[in-house]
Amino acid sequence: MDYLPLTPTGQTPIRALTIAGTDSGGGAGIQADSRTMTMCGVHACVAVAAVTVQNSVGVSGFHEIPPETVAAQVRCVVEDIGVSAAKTGMLASTAIIEAVAQVCTEVGIGRDHPVPLVVDPVCASMHGDPLLHADALDAVRHTLIPIASLVTPNLDEVRLITGVEVVDDASARRAAEALHALGAKWSLVKGGHLRSSTSSTDLLFDGDTFHEFTNPRIDTGNDHGGGDTLAAAITCALANGYAMPDAVAFGKEWVTRCLEAAYDLGAGHGPVSPMWRLDQKNV
């Protein structure tokens, strides 16, 4: 694959921001975002929205950060360090979503601003544990997605947000159209959870044109953090100035390599691994 350019040693790299929750098991959330950004040669800034209590088996609880503190993290990073792209992950509540949308608009992040925003609308963990209060779905639909340069739900999140059950290409297209109609500049319907298919096809839509990105399905149960990793890799490519279809193509190839390098961890699902990039044969 073609890698993103690396900044020479001693020079300031491109910066990106993740606004998300932690993962105490280290497989997903801000940990996955930061690891991916680093491996892509991007300096990762973070705004913590929630602290989860989780391991490879599941999520047993989470603590929300006060909305004003989440917004203050975004504001202080952008005003001092500056970022070229940003993403969201777990935002947990309506109040946090509203605070994030307001501060992003304030500092120039989002679909109608210079800094692109990738919205990964995290609703539940891969184990089905809730990571978003049920009453916050309307805020996802009507406050968060409308400021997205790109929205990247998995199929469970597509169903919760749009009511469309994706089972084939036709329903994936309906879902992409429904997501775009909520206000995102681009929508991406990911096929990774469509287990009946031998391939994994992600469908990108801008309101006029569909773009398909297909890779062979990787046979592994160690896919924790795959959605975070994909969204973070796309964010890195956007920060490097890639057009959206090219950024999604990069992210798709990146997460496929990460799935190939996934490893066992604990008693449950292990994480996808961007550390394949450390293999000197791949550099």
Coordinates of C-alpha atoms in Angstrom, one line a residue:
M1 CA 0.0 0.0 0.0
D2 CA 1.0 3.6 -0.3
Y3 CA 1.9 5.1 3.0
L4 CA 1.2 8.7 4.2
P5 CA 4.4 10.8 4.1
L6 CA 6.5 11.0 7.3
T7 CA 7.8 14.3 8.6
P8 CA 11.6 14.4 8.9
T9 CA 12.9 13.9 12.4
G10 CA 12.9 17.1 14.5
Q11 CA 10.2 18.8 12.4
T12 CA 6.6 19.3 13.6
P13 CA 4.3 16.6 12.1
I14 CA 0.8 17.0 10.9
R15 CA -1.7 17.1 13.8
A16 CA -5.1 15.5 14.2
L17 CA -7.6 15.4 17.0
T18 CA -9.7 12.5 18.4
I19 CA -12.7 13.3 20.7
A20 CA -13.7 10.0 22.2
G21 CA -13.8 7.7 25.1
T22 CA -10.9 5.6 26.6
D23 CA -10.6 1.8 26.5
S24 CA -8.9 0.5 29.7
G25 CA -8.1 -2.7 27.7
G26 CA -6.2 -0.6 25.2
G27 CA -7.9 -2.1 22.1
A28 CA -10.3 0.6 21.0
G29 CA -11.3 4.2 21.7
I30 CA -8.7 6.9 22.1
Q31 CA -6.0 4.3 22.5
A32 CA -6.7 2.8 19.1
D33 CA -7.0 6.3 17.6
S34 CA -3.7 7.5 19.0
R35 CA -1.9 4.3 18.1
T36 CA -3.2 4.6 14.5
M37 CA -2.3 8.2 14.1
T38 CA 1.2 7.7 15.4
M39 CA 1.8 4.8 13.0
C40 CA 0.5 7.0 10.2
G41 CA 3.1 9.7 11.1
V42 CA 0.5 12.1 12.6
H43 CA 0.7 13.7 16.0
A44 CA -2.4 12.7 18.0
C45 CA -4.2 15.2 20.2
V46 CA -7.0 14.0 22.4
A47 CA -10.1 15.3 24.0
V48 CA -11.4 12.6 26.4
A49 CA -15.2 12.5 26.5
A50 CA -15.7 9.4 28.7
V51 CA -13.7 6.9 30.7
T52 CA -14.8 3.3 30.2
V53 CA -14.3 0.2 32.4
Q54 CA -13.6 -2.5 29.9
N55 CA -11.4 -5.4 28.9
S56 CA -11.5 -8.0 26.1
V57 CA -14.7 -9.5 27.3
G58 CA -16.9 -6.4 27.6
V59 CA -17.7 -3.0 29.1
S60 CA -18.8 -3.0 32.7
G61 CA -19.3 0.8 33.0
F62 CA -18.3 4.2 32.0
H63 CA -17.9 7.7 33.5
E64 CA -18.8 10.8 31.4
I65 CA -16.5 13.8 31.4
P66 CA -18.3 17.1 32.1
P67 CA -19.4 18.5 28.7
E68 CA -17.7 21.9 29.4
T69 CA -14.4 20.0 30.1
V70 CA -14.7 18.1 26.8
A71 CA -15.2 21.3 24.9
A72 CA -12.4 23.0 26.7
Q73 CA -10.0 20.3 25.7
V74 CA -10.9 20.8 22.0
R75 CA -10.7 24.6 22.3
C76 CA -7.3 24.7 24.0
V77 CA -5.7 22.2 21.6
V78 CA -6.9 23.9 18.4
E79 CA -6.0 27.4 19.6
D80 CA -2.5 26.5 20.6
I81 CA -1.4 23.5 18.5
G82 CA -3.8 23.5 15.6
V83 CA -5.1 20.4 13.8
S84 CA -5.6 19.5 10.2
A85 CA -8.5 17.0 10.8
A86 CA -10.5 15.6 13.6
K87 CA -12.7 12.7 14.5
T88 CA -15.2 11.7 17.1
G89 CA -15.8 8.4 18.8
M90 CA -17.8 7.6 21.9
L91 CA -19.5 10.8 23.1
A92 CA -21.9 9.1 25.5
S93 CA -24.7 11.7 26.1
T94 CA -26.7 14.4 24.5
A95 CA -25.0 17.1 26.5
I96 CA -21.5 16.0 25.4
I97 CA -22.7 15.8 21.8
E98 CA -24.1 19.3 21.9
A99 CA -21.0 20.7 23.5
V100 CA -18.7 19.0 20.9
A101 CA -20.8 20.3 18.0
Q102 CA -20.8 23.8 19.4
V103 CA -17.0 23.9 20.1
C104 CA -16.2 22.3 16.7
T105 CA -18.2 25.0 14.9
E106 CA -16.6 27.6 17.1
V107 CA -13.0 26.6 16.2
G108 CA -13.6 25.8 12.5
I109 CA -14.0 22.0 12.5
G110 CA -16.7 20.3 10.5
R111 CA -18.3 19.9 7.1
D112 CA -18.7 23.6 6.4
H113 CA -15.3 24.5 7.9
P114 CA -11.6 24.3 6.9
V115 CA -10.9 21.3 9.2
P116 CA -12.7 18.1 8.2
L117 CA -14.5 16.1 10.8
V118 CA -15.0 12.3 10.7
V119 CA -17.9 11.2 12.9
D120 CA -17.8 7.6 14.1
P121 CA -21.2 7.5 15.8
V122 CA -20.3 5.0 18.5
C123 CA -23.5 3.6 20.1
A124 CA -22.4 0.2 21.6
S125 CA -19.3 -1.9 22.0
M126 CA -18.7 -4.9 19.7
H127 CA -20.0 -7.0 22.6
G128 CA -23.3 -5.1 22.5
D129 CA -22.6 -3.1 25.7
P130 CA -24.2 0.4 25.5
L131 CA -21.7 3.3 25.0
L132 CA -24.4 5.9 24.3
H133 CA -27.5 6.8 26.3
A134 CA -30.6 5.8 24.4
D135 CA -32.0 9.3 24.6
A136 CA -28.9 10.6 22.8
L137 CA -29.7 9.0 19.4
D138 CA -31.6 12.1 18.3
A139 CA -28.6 14.2 19.1
V140 CA -26.5 11.9 16.9
R141 CA -29.0 12.3 14.1
H142 CA -29.7 16.0 14.3
T143 CA -26.7 17.6 16.0
L144 CA -23.6 15.5 15.3
I145 CA -24.1 14.0 11.9
P146 CA -25.1 17.3 10.3
I147 CA -21.6 18.7 11.0
A148 CA -19.8 15.6 9.7
S149 CA -17.5 15.7 6.7
L150 CA -17.9 11.9 6.8
V151 CA -20.0 9.6 9.0
T152 CA -18.8 6.0 9.5
P153 CA -21.3 3.8 11.4
N154 CA -21.1 0.1 11.5
L155 CA -24.2 -1.9 10.5
D156 CA -25.7 -2.0 14.0
E157 CA -25.3 1.8 14.3
V158 CA -26.8 2.2 10.8
R159 CA -29.9 0.3 11.9
L160 CA -30.2 2.4 15.1
I161 CA -29.7 5.7 13.4
T162 CA -31.7 5.2 10.1
G163 CA -33.9 2.2 10.7
V164 CA -32.4 0.5 7.6
E165 CA -31.3 -3.1 8.1
V166 CA -28.4 -3.7 5.7
V167 CA -28.4 -7.2 4.3
D168 CA -27.2 -6.6 0.7
D169 CA -25.9 -4.0 -1.7
A170 CA -29.4 -2.5 -2.3
S171 CA -30.1 -1.9 1.4
A172 CA -26.5 -0.6 1.9
R173 CA -27.3 2.0 -0.7
R174 CA -30.5 3.0 1.0
A175 CA -28.6 3.3 4.2
A176 CA -26.0 5.5 2.7
E177 CA -28.7 7.7 1.2
A178 CA -30.5 7.9 4.6
L179 CA -27.3 8.9 6.4
H180 CA -26.4 11.5 3.8
A181 CA -30.0 12.9 4.1
L182 CA -29.3 13.6 7.8
G183 CA -26.7 16.2 6.7
A184 CA -23.3 14.5 6.5
K185 CA -21.2 15.7 3.5
W186 CA -20.2 12.1 2.8
S187 CA -21.6 8.8 4.3
L188 CA -19.8 5.5 4.6
V189 CA -21.7 2.3 5.2
K190 CA -19.2 -0.4 6.3
G191 CA -19.6 -4.0 5.3
G192 CA -17.4 -5.5 7.9
H193 CA -20.3 -6.8 10.1
L194 CA -22.1 -8.4 7.1
R195 CA -20.8 -11.8 8.1
S196 CA -22.7 -13.7 5.3
S197 CA -20.4 -12.2 2.7
T198 CA -17.0 -13.6 1.8
S199 CA -15.7 -10.0 1.1
S200 CA -16.0 -6.8 3.0
T201 CA -17.4 -3.9 0.9
D202 CA -17.6 -0.3 2.2
L203 CA -19.9 2.0 0.3
L204 CA -19.2 5.8 0.2
F205 CA -21.8 8.3 -1.0
D206 CA -21.7 12.1 -1.5
G207 CA -25.4 12.6 -2.5
D208 CA -24.7 11.9 -6.2
T209 CA -22.1 9.1 -6.6
F210 CA -21.4 5.8 -4.9
H211 CA -17.9 4.6 -4.5
E212 CA -17.2 0.9 -3.5
F213 CA -14.2 -0.3 -1.6
T214 CA -13.9 -4.1 -1.4
N215 CA -11.3 -6.3 0.2
P216 CA -11.3 -10.0 1.1
R217 CA -12.9 -10.7 4.5
I218 CA -10.2 -11.5 7.1
D219 CA -11.1 -14.6 9.1
T220 CA -10.4 -13.5 12.6
G221 CA -12.3 -13.0 15.9
N222 CA -9.7 -10.4 16.9
D223 CA -11.3 -7.3 15.5
H224 CA -11.7 -5.1 18.5
G225 CA -11.1 -1.5 17.6
G226 CA -11.5 -2.0 13.9
G227 CA -14.1 0.8 13.4
D228 CA -12.0 3.3 15.4
T229 CA -8.9 2.3 13.5
L230 CA -10.6 2.8 10.1
A231 CA -12.0 6.2 11.1
A232 CA -8.6 7.3 12.6
A233 CA -6.7 6.3 9.4
I234 CA -9.2 8.2 7.2
T235 CA -8.7 11.2 9.5
C236 CA -5.0 11.0 9.1
A237 CA -5.3 10.9 5.3
L238 CA -7.7 13.9 5.3
A239 CA -5.1 15.7 7.5
N240 CA -2.6 15.1 4.8
G241 CA -4.9 16.7 2.2
Y242 CA -6.3 13.6 0.6
A243 CA -9.7 13.9 -1.2
M244 CA -12.4 11.9 0.6
P245 CA -12.5 8.9 -1.8
D246 CA -8.7 8.6 -1.6
A247 CA -8.8 9.0 2.2
V248 CA -11.4 6.2 2.5
A249 CA -9.4 4.0 0.2
F250 CA -6.3 4.5 2.4
G251 CA -8.3 3.8 5.5
K252 CA -9.8 0.6 4.1
E253 CA -6.4 -0.8 3.1
W254 CA -4.9 0.3 6.5
V255 CA -7.6 -1.5 8.6
T256 CA -7.3 -4.6 6.4
R257 CA -3.6 -4.8 7.2
C258 CA -4.4 -4.2 10.9
L259 CA -6.9 -7.1 10.8
E260 CA -4.3 -9.4 9.3
A261 CA -2.0 -8.5 12.2
A262 CA -4.6 -8.8 14.9
Y263 CA -3.6 -10.8 18.0
D264 CA -5.1 -12.6 21.0
L265 CA -5.5 -10.6 24.1
G266 CA -7.3 -11.7 27.3
A267 CA -10.3 -14.1 27.2
G268 CA -12.3 -12.3 24.6
H269 CA -11.8 -10.4 21.4
G270 CA -8.2 -9.2 20.7
P271 CA -7.5 -6.0 18.9
V272 CA -6.6 -5.1 15.4
S273 CA -3.0 -4.1 15.2
P274 CA -1.5 -1.1 13.4
M275 CA 1.9 -2.3 14.7
W276 CA 2.3 -4.3 11.5
R277 CA 3.8 -1.0 10.3
L278 CA 6.9 -1.7 12.5
D279 CA 7.8 -4.7 10.4
Q280 CA 10.8 -3.5 8.4
K281 CA 9.7 -5.5 5.4
N282 CA 6.6 -3.2 5.2
V283 CA 8.4 0.1 5.6

